[in-house]
Short mmCIF file of C-alpha atoms in Angstrom, two decimals:
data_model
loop_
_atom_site.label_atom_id
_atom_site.label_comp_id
_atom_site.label_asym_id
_atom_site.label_seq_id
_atom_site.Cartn_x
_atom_site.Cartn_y
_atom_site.Cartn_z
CA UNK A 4 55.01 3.30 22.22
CA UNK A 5 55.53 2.71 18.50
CA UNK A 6 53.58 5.30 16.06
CA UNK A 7 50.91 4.23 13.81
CA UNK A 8 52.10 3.75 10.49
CA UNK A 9 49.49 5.16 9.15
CA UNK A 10 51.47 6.28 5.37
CA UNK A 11 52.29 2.52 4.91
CA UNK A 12 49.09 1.78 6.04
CA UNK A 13 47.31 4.06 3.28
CA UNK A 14 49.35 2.71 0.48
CA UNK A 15 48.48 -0.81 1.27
CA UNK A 16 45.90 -2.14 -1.49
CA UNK A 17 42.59 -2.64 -0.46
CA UNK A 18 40.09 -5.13 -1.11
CA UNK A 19 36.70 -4.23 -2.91
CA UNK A 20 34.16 -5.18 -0.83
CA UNK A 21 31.35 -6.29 -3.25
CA UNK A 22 27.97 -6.13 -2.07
CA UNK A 23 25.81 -9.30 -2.93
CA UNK A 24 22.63 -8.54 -5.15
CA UNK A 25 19.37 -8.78 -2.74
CA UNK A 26 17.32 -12.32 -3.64
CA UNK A 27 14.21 -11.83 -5.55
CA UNK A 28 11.39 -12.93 -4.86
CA UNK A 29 11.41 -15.90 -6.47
CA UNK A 30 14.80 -17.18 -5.00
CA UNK A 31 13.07 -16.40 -1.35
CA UNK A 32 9.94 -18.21 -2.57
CA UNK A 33 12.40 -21.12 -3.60
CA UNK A 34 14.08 -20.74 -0.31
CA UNK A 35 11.05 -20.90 2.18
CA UNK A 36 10.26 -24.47 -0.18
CA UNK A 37 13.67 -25.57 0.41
CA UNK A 38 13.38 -25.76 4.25
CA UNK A 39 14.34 -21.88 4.77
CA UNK A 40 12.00 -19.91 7.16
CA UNK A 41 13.66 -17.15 7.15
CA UNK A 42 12.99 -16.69 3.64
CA UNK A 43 9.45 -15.59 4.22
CA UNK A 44 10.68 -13.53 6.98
CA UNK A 45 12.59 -11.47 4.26
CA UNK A 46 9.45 -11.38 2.08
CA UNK A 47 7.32 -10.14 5.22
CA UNK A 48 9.74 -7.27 6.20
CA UNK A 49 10.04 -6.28 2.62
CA UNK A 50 6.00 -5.89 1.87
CA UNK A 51 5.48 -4.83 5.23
CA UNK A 52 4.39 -1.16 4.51
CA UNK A 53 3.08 -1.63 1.21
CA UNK A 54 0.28 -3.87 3.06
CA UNK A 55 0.24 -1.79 5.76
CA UNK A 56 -0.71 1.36 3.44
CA UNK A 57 -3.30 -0.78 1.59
CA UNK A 58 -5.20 -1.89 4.73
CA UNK A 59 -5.03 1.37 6.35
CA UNK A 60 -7.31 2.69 4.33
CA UNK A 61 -9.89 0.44 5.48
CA UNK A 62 -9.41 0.58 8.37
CA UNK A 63 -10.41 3.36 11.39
CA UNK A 64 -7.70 2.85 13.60
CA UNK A 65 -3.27 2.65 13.20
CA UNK A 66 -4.02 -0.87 15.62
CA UNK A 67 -7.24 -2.28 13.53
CA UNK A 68 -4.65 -1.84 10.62
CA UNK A 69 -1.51 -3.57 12.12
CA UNK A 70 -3.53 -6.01 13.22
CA UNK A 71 -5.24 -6.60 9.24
CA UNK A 72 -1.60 -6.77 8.33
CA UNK A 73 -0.33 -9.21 10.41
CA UNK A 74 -3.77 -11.14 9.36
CA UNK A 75 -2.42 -10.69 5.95
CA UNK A 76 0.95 -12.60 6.34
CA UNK A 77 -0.56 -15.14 8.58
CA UNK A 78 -2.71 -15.99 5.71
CA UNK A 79 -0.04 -15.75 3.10
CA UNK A 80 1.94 -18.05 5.33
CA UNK A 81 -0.73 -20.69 5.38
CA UNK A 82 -1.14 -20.83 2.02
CA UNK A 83 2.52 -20.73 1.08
CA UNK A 84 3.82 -24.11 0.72
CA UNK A 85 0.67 -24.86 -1.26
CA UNK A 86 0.51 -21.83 -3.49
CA UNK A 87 4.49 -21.49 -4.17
CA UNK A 88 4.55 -25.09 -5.49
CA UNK A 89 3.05 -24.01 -8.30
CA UNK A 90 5.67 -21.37 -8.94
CA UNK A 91 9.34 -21.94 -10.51
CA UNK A 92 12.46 -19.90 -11.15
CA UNK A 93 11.66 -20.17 -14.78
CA UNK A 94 9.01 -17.47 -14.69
CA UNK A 95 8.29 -14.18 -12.62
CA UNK A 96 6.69 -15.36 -9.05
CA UNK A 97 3.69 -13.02 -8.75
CA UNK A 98 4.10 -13.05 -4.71
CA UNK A 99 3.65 -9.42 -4.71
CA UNK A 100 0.23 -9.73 -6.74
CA UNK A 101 -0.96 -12.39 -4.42
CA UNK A 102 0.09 -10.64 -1.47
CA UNK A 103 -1.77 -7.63 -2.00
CA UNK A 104 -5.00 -9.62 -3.43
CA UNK A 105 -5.27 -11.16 0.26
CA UNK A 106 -4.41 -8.17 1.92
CA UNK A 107 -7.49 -6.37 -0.08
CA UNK A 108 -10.20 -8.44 0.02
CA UNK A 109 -9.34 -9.48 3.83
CA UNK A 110 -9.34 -5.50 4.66
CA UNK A 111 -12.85 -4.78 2.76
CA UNK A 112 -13.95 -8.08 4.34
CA UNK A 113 -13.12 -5.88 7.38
CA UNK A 114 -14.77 -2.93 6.03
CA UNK A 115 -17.35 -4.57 4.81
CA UNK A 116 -18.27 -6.45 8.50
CA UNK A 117 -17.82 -3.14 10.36
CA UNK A 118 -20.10 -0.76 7.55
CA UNK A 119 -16.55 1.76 7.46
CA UNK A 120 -14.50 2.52 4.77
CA UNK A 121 -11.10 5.14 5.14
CA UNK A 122 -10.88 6.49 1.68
CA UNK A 123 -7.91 6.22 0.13
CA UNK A 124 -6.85 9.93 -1.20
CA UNK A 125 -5.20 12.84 0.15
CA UNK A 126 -3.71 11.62 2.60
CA UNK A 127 -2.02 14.68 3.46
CA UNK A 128 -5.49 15.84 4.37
CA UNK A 129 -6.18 13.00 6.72
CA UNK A 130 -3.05 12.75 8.64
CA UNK A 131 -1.95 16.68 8.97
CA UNK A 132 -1.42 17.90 12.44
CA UNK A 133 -3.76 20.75 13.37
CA UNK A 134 -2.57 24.20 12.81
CA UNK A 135 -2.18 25.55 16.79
CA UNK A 136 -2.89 29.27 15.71
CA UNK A 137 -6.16 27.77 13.45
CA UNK A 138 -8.94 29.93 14.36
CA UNK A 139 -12.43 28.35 15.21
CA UNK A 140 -13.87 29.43 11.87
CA UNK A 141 -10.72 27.79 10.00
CA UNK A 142 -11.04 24.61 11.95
CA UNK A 143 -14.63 24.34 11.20
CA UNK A 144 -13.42 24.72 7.25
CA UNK A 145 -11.12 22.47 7.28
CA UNK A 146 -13.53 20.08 8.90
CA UNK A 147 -15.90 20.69 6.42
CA UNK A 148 -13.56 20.07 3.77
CA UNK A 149 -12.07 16.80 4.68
CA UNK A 150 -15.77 15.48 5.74
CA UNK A 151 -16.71 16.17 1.75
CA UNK A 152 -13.64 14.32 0.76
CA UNK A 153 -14.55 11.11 2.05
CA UNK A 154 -17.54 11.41 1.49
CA UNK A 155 -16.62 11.98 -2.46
CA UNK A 156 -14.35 8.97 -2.31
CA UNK A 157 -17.00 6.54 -0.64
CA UNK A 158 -19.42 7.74 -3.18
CA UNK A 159 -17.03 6.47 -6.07
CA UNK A 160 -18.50 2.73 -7.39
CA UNK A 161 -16.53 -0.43 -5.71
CA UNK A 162 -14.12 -0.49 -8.97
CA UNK A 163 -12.83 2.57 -8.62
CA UNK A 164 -12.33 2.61 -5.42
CA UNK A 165 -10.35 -0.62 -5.11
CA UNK A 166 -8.36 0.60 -8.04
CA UNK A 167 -7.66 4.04 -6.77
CA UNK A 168 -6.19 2.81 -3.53
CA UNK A 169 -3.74 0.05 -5.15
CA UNK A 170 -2.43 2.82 -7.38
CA UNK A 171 -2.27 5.58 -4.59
CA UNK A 172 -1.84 3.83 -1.66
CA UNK A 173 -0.01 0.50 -2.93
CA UNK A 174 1.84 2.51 -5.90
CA UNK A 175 1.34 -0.14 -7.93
CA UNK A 176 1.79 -0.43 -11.90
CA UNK A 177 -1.45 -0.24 -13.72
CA UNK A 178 -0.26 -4.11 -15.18
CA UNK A 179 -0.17 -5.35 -11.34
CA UNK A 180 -3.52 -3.50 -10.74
CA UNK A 181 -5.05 -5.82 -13.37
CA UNK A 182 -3.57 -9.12 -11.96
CA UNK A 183 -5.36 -8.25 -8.63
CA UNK A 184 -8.29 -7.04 -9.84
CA UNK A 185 -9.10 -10.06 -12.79
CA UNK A 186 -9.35 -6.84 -15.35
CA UNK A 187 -7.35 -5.69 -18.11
CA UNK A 188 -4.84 -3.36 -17.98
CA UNK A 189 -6.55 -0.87 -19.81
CA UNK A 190 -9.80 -1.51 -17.63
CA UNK A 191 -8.17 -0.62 -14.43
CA UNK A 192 -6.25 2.76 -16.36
CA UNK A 193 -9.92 3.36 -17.25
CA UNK A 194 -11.44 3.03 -13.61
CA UNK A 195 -8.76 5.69 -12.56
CA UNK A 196 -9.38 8.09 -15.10
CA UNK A 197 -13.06 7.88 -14.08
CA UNK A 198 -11.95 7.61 -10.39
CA UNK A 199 -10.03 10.81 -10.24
CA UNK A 200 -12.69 12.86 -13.07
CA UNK A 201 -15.49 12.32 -10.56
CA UNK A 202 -13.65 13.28 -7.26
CA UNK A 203 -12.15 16.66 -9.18
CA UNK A 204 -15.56 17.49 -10.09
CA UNK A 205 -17.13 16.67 -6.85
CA UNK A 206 -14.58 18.32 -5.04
CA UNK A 207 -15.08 21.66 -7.47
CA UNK A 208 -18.47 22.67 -6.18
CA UNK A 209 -16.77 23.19 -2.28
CA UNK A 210 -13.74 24.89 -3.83
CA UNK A 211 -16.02 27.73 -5.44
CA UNK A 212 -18.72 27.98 -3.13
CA UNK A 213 -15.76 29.01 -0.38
CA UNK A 214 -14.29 31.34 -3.06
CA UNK A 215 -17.58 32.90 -3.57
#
């Protein structure tokens, strides 16, 4: 059997692969208008967990939030054809902005229907596994803790709250915070300021009265 030539082989030239630029969002809105389905498919799978994050926090349960999600894109996708019309390649598509304005007000439609609200901070705190060698009085702590947490968060006014989880939870730019909202840019840096002043100092109280 012949041996692989594998010295010719490595002095053959090779052909750059180069890798096409991903569409953006206005080529996939474009796309979907032109006939191409799965255009909006692309657009679902990459919003997918920033809606996800966004609802969660209104939602009790991992399945109540897939299921506001899926809500979500239903509704995007009913509106699409109608709402992406008005958009052109000539100017920045705000799908992302729109996305996340029906994802909102559908989730604290949810909230709202169902008298909950998951705050949207620390989420460290909310999701952490418990510590197997906790004791009972550390547990009970803890507890405590996280019960005054969201309780500080649901006490914040409407505003703030809304603006606090599309900066933490949606990561969103304080610019695409304003779009959603109908405020100014400097109104929704404002509501955060206030947002995260009033949870530090209700959360300051806890902190010393356990040090003490």
């Amino acid at each position: 059997m012949k041996a692989w030539d594998t010295e010719g082989a490595s002095n053959r030239p090779r052909l750059a692969l180069a890798t096409a630029p991903a569409p953006t969002d206005e080529e996939l809105c474009q796309a979907f208008l032109g006939g191409d389905e799965a255009a909006f498919g692309t657009l679902v799978e990459r919003y997918r967990t920033l809606v996800f994050s966004l609802v969660r926090r209104f939602a009790p349960r991992p399945e109540d939030a897939a299921d506001l999600a899926q809500q979500a894109f239903l509704r995007a996708l009913e509106a699409s054809e109608r709402v992406f019309s008005r958009w052109t390649l000539a100017s920045p598509t705000p799908f992302r902005s729109w996305l996340v304005r029906i994802s909102l007000n559908l989730a604290k439609n949810h909230a709202r229907q169902g008298q909950r609200w998951r705050p949207a901070l620390l989420t460290e705190v909310e999701d952490a596994a418990t510590d197997p060698h906790e004791s009972a009085q550390e547990s009970l702590e803890r507890q405590e803790r996280e019960r005054h947490i969201r309780a500080a968060v649901l006490a914040l006014p409407r505003r703030q709250r809304e603006v606090l989880t599309l900066r933490v939870d949606g990561g969103l730019p304080f610019k695409d915070i304003a779009e959603t909202l109908g405020i100014t840019e400097n109104n929704a840096k404002v509501q955060f300021h206030h947002a995260v002043k009033r949870l530090k100092a209700e959360m300051t109280g806890p902190l010393e009265e356990e040090r003490g």
